Short mmCIF file of C-alpha atoms and ligand atoms in Angstrom, two decimals:
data_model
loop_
_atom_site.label_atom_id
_atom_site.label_comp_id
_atom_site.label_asym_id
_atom_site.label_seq_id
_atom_site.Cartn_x
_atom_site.Cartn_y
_atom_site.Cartn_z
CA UNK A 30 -113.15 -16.55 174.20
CA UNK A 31 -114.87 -13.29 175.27
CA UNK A 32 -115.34 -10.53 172.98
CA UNK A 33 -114.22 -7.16 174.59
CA UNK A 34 -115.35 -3.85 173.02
CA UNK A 35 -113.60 -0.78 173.29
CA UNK A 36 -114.55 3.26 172.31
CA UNK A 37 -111.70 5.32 171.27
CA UNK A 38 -110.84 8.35 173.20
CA UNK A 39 -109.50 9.89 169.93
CA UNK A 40 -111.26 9.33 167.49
CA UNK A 41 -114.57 7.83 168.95
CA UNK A 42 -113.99 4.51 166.66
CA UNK A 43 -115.66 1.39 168.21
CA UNK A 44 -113.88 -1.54 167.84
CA UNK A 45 -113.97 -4.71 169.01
CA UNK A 46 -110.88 -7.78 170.22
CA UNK A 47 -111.35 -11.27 171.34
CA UNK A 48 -108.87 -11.83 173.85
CA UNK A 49 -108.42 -13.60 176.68
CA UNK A 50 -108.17 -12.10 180.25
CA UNK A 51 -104.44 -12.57 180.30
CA UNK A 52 -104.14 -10.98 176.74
CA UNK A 53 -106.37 -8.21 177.79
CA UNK A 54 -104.43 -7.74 180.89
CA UNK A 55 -100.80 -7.29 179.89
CA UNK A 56 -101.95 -5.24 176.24
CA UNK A 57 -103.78 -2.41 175.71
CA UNK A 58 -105.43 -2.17 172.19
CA UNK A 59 -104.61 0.69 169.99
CA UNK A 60 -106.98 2.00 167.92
CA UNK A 61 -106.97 0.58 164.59
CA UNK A 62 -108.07 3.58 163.11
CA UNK A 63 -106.19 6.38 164.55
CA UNK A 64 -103.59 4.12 166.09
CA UNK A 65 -104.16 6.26 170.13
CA UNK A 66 -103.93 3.87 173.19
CA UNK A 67 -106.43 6.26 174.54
CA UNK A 68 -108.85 3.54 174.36
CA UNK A 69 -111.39 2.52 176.99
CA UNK A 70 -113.58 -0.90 177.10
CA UNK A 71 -117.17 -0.90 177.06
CA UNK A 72 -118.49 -3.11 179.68
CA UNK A 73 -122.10 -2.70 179.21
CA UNK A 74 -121.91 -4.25 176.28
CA UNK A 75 -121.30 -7.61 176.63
CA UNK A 76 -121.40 -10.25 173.57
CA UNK A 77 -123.29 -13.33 174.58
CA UNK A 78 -123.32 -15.73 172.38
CA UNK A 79 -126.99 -17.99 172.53
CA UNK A 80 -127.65 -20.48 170.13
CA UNK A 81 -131.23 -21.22 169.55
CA UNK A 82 -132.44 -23.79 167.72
CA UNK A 83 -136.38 -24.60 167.36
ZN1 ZN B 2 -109.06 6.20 167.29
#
């Protein structure tokens, strides 16, 4: 599942969900510190996960 990060409006916490699309879609994420919906994701940040192995 894709890892979505998000920057509060609020309080200017960084957190981050795993959700899927359809999760992300229909909720928006509170802040877990300061509890605001004023939340906004960070797209330029994208989690990819590579596994290297020599
Ligand atoms: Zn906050």
């Amino acid at each position: 599942m894709p890892m979505y990060e998000y920057l509060c409006n609020e309080c200017g916490a960084v957190f981050t969900e795993i959700l899927t699309v359809a999760e992300m879609e229909k909720r928006k994420m509170p802040c877990p510190k300061c509890k605001s919906k004023d939340v906004k994701r960070i797209v330029s940040h994208i989690h990819t996960i590579t596994t290297k192995k020599s």
